[in-house]
Tab-separated table of C-alpha atoms and ligand atoms in Angstrom:
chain	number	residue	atom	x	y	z
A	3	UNK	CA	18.270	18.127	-25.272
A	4	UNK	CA	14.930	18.162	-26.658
A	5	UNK	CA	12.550	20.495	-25.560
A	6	UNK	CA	9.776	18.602	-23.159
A	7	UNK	CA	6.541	18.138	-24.710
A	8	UNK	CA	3.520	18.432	-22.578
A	9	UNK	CA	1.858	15.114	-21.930
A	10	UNK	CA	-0.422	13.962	-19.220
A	11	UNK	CA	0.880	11.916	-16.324
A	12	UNK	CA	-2.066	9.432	-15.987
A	13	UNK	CA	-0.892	5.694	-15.544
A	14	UNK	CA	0.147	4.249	-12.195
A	15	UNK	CA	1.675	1.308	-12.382
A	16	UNK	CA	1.152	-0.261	-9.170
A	17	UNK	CA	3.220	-3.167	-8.050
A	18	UNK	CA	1.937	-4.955	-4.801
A	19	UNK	CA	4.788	-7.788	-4.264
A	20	UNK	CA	7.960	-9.033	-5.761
A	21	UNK	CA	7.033	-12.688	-5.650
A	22	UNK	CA	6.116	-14.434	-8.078
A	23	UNK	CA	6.070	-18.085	-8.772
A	24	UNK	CA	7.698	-18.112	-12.471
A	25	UNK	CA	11.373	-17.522	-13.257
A	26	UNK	CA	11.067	-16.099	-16.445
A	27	UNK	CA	15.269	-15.682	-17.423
A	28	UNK	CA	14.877	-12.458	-18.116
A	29	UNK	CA	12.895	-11.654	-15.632
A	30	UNK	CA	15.015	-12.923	-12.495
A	31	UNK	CA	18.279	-13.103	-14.676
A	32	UNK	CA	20.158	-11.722	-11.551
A	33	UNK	CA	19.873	-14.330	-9.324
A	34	UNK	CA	21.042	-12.290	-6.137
A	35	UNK	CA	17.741	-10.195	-6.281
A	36	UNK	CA	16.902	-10.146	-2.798
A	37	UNK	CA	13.048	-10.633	-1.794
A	38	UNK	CA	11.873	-8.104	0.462
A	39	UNK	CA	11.109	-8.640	4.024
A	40	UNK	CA	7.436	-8.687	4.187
A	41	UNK	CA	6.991	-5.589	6.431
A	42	UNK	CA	8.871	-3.922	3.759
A	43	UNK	CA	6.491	-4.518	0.956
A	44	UNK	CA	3.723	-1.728	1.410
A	45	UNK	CA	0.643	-2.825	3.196
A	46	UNK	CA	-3.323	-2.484	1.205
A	47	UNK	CA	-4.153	0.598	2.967
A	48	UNK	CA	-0.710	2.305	2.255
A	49	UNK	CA	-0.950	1.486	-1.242
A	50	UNK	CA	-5.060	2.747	-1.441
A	51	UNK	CA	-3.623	5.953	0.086
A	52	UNK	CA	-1.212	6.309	-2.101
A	53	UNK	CA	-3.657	5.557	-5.124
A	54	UNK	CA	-6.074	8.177	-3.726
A	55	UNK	CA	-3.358	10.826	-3.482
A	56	UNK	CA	-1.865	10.202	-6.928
A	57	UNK	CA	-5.677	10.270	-7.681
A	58	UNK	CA	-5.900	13.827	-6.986
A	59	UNK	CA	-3.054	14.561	-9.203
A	60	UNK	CA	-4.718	13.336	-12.199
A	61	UNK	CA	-3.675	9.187	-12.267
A	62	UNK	CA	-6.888	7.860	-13.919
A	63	UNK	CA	-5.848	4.566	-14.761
A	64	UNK	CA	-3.950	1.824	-12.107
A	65	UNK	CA	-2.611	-1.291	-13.334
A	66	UNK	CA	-1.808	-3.926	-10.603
A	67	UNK	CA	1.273	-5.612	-11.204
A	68	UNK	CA	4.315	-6.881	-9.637
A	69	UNK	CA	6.009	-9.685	-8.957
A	70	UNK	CA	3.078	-11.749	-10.240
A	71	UNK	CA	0.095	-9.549	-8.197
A	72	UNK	CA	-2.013	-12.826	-7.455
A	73	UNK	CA	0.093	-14.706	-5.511
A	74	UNK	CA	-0.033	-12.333	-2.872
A	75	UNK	CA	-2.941	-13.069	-0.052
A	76	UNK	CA	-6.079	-10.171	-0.523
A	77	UNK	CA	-4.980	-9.305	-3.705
A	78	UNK	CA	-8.996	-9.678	-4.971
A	79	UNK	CA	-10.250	-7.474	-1.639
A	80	UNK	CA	-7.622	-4.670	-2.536
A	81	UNK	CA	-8.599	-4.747	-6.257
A	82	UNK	CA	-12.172	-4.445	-4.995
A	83	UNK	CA	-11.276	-1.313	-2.915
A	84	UNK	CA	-8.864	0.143	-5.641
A	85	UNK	CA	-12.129	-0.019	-7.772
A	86	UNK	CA	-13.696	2.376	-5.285
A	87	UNK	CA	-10.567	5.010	-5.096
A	88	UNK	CA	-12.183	8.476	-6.147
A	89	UNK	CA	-10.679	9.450	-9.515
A	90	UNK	CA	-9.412	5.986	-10.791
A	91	UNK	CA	-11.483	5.457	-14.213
A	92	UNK	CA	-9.574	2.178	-14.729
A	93	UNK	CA	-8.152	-0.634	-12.699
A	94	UNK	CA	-6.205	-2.999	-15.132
A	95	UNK	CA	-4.253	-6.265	-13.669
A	96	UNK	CA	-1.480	-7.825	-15.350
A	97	UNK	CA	-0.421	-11.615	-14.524
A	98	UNK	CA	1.479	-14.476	-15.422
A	99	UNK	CA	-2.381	-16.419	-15.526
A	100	UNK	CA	-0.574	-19.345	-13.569
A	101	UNK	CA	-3.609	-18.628	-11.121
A	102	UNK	CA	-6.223	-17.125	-13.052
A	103	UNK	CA	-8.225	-20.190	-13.445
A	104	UNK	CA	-9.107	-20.018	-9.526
A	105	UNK	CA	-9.183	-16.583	-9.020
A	106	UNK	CA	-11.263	-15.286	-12.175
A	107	UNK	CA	-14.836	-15.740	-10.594
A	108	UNK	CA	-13.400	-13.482	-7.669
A	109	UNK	CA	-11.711	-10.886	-9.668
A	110	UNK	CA	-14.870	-10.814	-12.424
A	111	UNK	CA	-16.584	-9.735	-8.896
A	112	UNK	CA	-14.398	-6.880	-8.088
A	113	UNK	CA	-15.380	-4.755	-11.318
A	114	UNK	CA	-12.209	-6.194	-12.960
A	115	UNK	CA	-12.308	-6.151	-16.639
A	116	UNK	CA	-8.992	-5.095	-18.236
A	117	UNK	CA	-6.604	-8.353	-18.253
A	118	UNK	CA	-3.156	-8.383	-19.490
A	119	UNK	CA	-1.605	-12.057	-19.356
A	120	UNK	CA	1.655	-12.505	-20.235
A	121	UNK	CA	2.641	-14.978	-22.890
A	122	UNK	CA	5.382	-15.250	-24.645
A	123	UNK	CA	4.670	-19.258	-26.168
A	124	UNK	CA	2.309	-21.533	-26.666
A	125	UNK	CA	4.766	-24.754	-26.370
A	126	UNK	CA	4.630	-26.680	-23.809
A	127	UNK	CA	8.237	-27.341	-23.271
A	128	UNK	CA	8.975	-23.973	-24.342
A	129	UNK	CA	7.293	-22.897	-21.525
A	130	UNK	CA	9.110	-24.581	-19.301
A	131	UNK	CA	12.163	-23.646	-20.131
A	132	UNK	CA	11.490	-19.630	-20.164
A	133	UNK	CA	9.731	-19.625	-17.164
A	134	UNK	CA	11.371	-22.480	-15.269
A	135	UNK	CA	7.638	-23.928	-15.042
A	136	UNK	CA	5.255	-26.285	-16.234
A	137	UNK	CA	2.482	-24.122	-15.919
A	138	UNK	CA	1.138	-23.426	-19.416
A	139	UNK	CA	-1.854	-25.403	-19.679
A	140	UNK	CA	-2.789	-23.596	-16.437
A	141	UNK	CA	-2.447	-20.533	-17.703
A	142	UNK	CA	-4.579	-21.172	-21.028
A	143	UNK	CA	-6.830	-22.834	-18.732
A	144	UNK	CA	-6.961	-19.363	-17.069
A	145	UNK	CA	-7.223	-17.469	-19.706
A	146	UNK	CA	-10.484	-19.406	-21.405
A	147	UNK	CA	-11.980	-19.052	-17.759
A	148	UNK	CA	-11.585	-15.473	-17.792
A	149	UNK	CA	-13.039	-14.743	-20.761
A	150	UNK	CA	-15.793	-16.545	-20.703
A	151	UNK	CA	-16.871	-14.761	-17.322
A	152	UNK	CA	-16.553	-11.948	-19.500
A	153	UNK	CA	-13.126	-10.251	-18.449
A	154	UNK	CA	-11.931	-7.822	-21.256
A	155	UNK	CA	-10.601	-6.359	-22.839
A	156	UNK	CA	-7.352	-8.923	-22.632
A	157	UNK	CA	-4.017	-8.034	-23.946
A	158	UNK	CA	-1.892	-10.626	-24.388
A	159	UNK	CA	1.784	-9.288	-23.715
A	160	UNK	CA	4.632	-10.934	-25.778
A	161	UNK	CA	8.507	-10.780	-25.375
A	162	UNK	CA	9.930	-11.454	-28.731
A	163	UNK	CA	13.449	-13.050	-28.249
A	164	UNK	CA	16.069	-13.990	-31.300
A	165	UNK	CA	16.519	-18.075	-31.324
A	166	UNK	CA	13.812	-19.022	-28.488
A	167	UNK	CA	10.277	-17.674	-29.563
A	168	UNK	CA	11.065	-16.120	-33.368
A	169	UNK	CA	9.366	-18.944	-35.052
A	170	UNK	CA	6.199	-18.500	-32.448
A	171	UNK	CA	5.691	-14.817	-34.214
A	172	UNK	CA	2.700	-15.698	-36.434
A	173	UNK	CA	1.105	-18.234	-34.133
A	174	UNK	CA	1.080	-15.970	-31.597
A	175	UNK	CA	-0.656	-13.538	-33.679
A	176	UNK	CA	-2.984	-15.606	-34.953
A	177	UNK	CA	-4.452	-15.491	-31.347
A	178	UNK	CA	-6.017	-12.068	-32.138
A	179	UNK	CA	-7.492	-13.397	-35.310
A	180	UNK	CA	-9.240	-16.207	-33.245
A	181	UNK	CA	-10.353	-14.263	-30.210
A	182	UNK	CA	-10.677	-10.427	-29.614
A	183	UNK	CA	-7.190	-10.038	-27.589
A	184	UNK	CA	-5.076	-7.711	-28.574
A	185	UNK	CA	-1.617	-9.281	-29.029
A	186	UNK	CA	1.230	-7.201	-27.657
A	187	UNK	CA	4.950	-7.852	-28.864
A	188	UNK	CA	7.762	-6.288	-26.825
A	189	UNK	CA	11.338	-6.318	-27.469
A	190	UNK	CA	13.222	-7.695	-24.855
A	191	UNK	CA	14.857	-4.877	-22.714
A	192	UNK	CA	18.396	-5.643	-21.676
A	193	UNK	CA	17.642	-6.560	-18.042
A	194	UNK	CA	19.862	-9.618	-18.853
A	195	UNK	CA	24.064	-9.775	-19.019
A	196	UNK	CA	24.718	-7.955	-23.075
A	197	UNK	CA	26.050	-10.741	-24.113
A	198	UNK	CA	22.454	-12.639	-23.935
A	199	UNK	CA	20.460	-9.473	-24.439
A	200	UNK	CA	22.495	-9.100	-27.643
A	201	UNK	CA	21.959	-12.651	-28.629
A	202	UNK	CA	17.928	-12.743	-27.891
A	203	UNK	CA	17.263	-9.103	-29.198
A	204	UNK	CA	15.181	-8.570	-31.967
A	205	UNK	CA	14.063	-5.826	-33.061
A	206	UNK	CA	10.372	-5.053	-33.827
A	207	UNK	CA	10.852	-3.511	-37.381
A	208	UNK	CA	11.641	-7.436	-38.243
A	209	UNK	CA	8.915	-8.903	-36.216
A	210	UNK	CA	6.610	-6.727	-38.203
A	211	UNK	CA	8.421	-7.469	-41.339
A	212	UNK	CA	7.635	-11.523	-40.555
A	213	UNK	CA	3.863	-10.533	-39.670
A	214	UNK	CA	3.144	-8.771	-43.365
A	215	UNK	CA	1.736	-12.291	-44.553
A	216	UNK	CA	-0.861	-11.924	-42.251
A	217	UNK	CA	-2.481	-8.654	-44.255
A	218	UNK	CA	-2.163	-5.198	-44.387
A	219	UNK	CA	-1.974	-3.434	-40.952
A	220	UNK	CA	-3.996	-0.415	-40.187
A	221	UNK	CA	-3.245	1.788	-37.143
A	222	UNK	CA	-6.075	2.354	-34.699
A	223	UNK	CA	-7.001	5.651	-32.790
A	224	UNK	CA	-5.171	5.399	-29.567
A	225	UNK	CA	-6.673	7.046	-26.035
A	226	UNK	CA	-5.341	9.550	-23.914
A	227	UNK	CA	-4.308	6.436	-21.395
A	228	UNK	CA	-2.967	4.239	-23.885
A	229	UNK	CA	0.383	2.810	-23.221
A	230	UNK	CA	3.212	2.999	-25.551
A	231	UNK	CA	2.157	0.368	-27.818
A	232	UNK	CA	1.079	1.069	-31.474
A	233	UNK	CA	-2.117	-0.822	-32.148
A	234	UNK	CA	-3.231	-2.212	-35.719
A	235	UNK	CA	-5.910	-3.742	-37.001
A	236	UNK	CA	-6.231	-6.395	-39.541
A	237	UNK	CA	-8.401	-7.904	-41.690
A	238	UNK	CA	-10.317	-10.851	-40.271
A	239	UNK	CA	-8.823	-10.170	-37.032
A	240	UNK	CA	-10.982	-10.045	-34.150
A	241	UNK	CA	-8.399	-8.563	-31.880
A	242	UNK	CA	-6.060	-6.483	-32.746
A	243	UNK	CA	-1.661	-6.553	-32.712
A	244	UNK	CA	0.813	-3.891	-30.643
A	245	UNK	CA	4.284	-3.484	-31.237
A	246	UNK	CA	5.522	-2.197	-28.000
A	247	UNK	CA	9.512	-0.655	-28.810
A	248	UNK	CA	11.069	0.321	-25.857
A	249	UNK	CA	14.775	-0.066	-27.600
A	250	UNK	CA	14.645	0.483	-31.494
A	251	UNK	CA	11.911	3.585	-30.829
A	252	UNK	CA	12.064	5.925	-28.051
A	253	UNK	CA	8.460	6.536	-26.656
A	254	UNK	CA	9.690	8.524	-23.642
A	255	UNK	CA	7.740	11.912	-25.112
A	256	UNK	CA	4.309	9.679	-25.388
A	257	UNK	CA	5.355	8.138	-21.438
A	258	UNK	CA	2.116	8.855	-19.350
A	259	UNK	CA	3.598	6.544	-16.711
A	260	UNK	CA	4.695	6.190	-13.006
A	261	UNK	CA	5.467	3.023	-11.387
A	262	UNK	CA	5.378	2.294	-7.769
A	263	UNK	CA	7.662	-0.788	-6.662
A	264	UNK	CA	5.982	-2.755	-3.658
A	265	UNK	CA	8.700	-1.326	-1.616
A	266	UNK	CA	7.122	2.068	-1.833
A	267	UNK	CA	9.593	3.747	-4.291
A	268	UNK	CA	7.929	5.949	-6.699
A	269	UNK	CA	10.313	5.731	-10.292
A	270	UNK	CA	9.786	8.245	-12.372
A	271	UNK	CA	11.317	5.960	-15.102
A	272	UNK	CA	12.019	2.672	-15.627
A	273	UNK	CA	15.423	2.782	-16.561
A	274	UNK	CA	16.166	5.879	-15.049
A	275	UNK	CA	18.215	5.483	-11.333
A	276	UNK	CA	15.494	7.617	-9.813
A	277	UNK	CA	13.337	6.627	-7.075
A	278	UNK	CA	11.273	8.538	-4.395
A	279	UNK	CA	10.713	7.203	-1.621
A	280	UNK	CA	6.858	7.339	-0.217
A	281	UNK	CA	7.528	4.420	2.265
A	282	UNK	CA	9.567	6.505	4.798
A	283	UNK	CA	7.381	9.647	5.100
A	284	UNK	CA	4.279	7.626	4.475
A	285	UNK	CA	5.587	5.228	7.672
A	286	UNK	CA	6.513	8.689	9.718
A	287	UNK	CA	2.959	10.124	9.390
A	288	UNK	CA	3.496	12.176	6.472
A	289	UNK	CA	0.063	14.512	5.334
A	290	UNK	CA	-1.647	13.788	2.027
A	291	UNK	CA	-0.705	16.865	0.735
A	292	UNK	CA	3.225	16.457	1.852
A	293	UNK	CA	2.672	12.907	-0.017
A	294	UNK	CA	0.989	14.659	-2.901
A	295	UNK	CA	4.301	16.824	-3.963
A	296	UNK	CA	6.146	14.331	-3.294
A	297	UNK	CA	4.102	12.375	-6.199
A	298	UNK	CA	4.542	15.738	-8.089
A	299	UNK	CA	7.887	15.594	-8.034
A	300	UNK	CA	7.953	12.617	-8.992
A	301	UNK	CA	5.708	13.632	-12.372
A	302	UNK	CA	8.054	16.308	-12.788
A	303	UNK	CA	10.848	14.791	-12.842
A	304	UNK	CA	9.996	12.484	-15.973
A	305	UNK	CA	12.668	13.128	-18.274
A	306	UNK	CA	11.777	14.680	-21.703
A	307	UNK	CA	13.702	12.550	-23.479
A	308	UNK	CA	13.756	9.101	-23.407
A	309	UNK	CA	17.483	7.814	-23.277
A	310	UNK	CA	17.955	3.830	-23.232
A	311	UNK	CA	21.726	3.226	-24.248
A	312	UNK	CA	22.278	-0.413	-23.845
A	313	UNK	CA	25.428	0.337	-23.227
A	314	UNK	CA	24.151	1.543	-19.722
A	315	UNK	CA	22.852	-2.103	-18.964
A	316	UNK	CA	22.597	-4.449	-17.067
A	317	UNK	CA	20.662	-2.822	-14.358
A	318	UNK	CA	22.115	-5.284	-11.961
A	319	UNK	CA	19.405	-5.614	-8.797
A	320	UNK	CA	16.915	-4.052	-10.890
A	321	UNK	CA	15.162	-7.177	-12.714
A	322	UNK	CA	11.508	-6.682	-13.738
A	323	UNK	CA	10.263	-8.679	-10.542
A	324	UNK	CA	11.230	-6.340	-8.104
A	325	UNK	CA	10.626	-3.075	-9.805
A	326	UNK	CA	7.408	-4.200	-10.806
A	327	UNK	CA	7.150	-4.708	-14.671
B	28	SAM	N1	3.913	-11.459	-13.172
B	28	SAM	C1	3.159	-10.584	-14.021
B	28	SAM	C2	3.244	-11.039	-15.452
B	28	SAM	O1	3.920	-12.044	-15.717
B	28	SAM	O2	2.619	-10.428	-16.298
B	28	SAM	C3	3.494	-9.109	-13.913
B	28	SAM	C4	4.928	-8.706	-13.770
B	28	SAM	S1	5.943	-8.981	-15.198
B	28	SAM	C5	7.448	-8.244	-14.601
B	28	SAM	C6	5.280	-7.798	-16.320
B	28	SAM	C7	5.748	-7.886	-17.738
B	28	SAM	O3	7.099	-7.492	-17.816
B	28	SAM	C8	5.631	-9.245	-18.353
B	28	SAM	O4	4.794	-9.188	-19.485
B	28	SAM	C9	7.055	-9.562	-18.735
B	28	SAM	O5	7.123	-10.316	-19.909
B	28	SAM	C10	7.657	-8.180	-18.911
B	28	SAM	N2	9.102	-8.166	-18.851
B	28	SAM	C11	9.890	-8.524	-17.833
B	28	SAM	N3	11.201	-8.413	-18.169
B	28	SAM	C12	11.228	-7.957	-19.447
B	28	SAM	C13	12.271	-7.640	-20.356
B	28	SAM	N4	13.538	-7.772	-20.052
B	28	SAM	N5	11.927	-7.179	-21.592
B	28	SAM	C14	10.639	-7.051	-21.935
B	28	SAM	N6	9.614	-7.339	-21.105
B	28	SAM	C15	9.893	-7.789	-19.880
């Protein structure tokens, strides 16, 4: 076991439903996920509670996820309020866009600048057939809206998968040549059966090796929030590209994460089994400060080494929508 190396906990990822209108495969590849009963999903003013508390214990960045975050009702009010949580320096939303050209006015209004949209083609038909929708001139449509009101910085988030979005690699990139996004690849975590997780895998030492004819790529500084992506810049880019590697890289010592899944489990890890629950003692009456170590324990308990075996996959009832992704 490696010895744990200090690192600040200071990234709340805060998922606020489990709906979502897309059915991404490898999202929702278990199709037995169960939605939650409503009363189940924490209410606005639990979850600003809980955001103030985890406040206090040194979370200085929230990102709103879920589920796809703007199909619930109030989602712009609570982003409005999360803006006003003492101690949160940045409130980031991530979404599938399939409503962003509606909502951007209202969520430019909140204070809402940091936008990450989730894109993993620009075909049409493609599309449709990863997400089960035909929703991607929408969700351009959302994206051009946003930006022009002036959201950013955007990050575009991209799931690379072997033999459906491969060939997409450098037109994807070429979006952060065009416009100042920075373009996020991810390798697909194994949330589907092996069999298809082994087929669609790629890793991201190739993806970068396909991206060399677009220049030479220099890392950029990174912040003490930063996720787990390694940023580069190129030249003539705008934007800039991330390589995000939960598989072929371990990033578990550089984690500054905690997620929250709308039904009011606290996981310490994504792919660990661990979950507190805040739901129960927060639904009993439970004091801030009995709340707060429970969040502590929670930060404690992130493991210092990050351990991913595929071999321990599928997490069967665990797909991205409901933990929150
Ligand atoms: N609905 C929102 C959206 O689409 O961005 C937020 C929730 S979604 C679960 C968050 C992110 O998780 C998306 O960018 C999605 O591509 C990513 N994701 C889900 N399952 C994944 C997997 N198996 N491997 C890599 N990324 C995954």
């Amino acid at each position: 076991m490696e010895a744990s190396a200090p690192r600040e906990i200071n990234y709340l990822r805060l998922s606020v439903t489990d709906r979502c209108q897309l059915r991404c495969f490898y999202c929702t590849y278990w199709q037995d996920w169960q939605k939650l009963p409503t009363g189940e999903i924490l209410s606005y003013e639990e979850l600003l509670r809980l955001a103030g508390i985890a406040a206090g214990l040194g979370i200085r960045k929230v990102r709103v996820t879920g589920g796809e975050p703007l199909v619930r009702r109030g989602v712009v009010g609570f982003l409005q309020s999360l803006h006003r949580v003492p101690g949160i320096e940045e409130v980031c939303l991530t979404t599938n866009g399939v409503r962003l050209a509606d909502l951007a006015p209202a969520l430019y209004d909140t204070g809402l600048r940091h936008l990450n949209l989730s894109l993993d083609t620009l075909r049409r038909e493609r599309y449709r057939e990863i997400t089960g929708q035909d929703q991607l001139e929408q969700v351009m449509a959302g994206l051009e809206r946003a930006v022009t009101l002036g959201l950013g910085p955007v990050k575009i988030n991209c799931v690379v998968m072997a033999g459906i979005n491969e060939d997409e690699l450098v037109d994807l990139a070429l979006l952060a040549r065009d416009h100042p996004y920075q373009v996020r690849f991810i390798e697909l975590m194994p949330t589907v059966s092996p069999r298809q997780w082994q087929q669609n895998f790629l890793p991201m030492a190739e993806v970068r090796r396909r991206l060399a004819v677009l220049g030479p790529m220099v890392a950029a500084e990174r912040r003490t929030t930063d996720g787990p992506a390694q940023i580069y810049r190129l030249p003539g880019f705008q934007g800039e590209l991330g390589f995000i590697t939960p598989i072929s890289a371990h990033h578990c010592r550089t984690c500054n994460r905690l997620r929250l899944t709308a039904a009011g489990a606290l996981r310490p890890c994504l792919f660990g089994d661990a979950e507190i629950d805040l739901k129960t003692p927060l639904r009993q009456g439970a004091s801030d400060s009995w709340l707060a170590s429970l969040f502590a324990g929670a930060i404690s308990q992130k493991s210092a080494r990050f351990s991913l075996p595929p071999a321990s996959f599928p997490l069967h009832g665990s797909s991205m929508v409901s933990i929150g992704g």
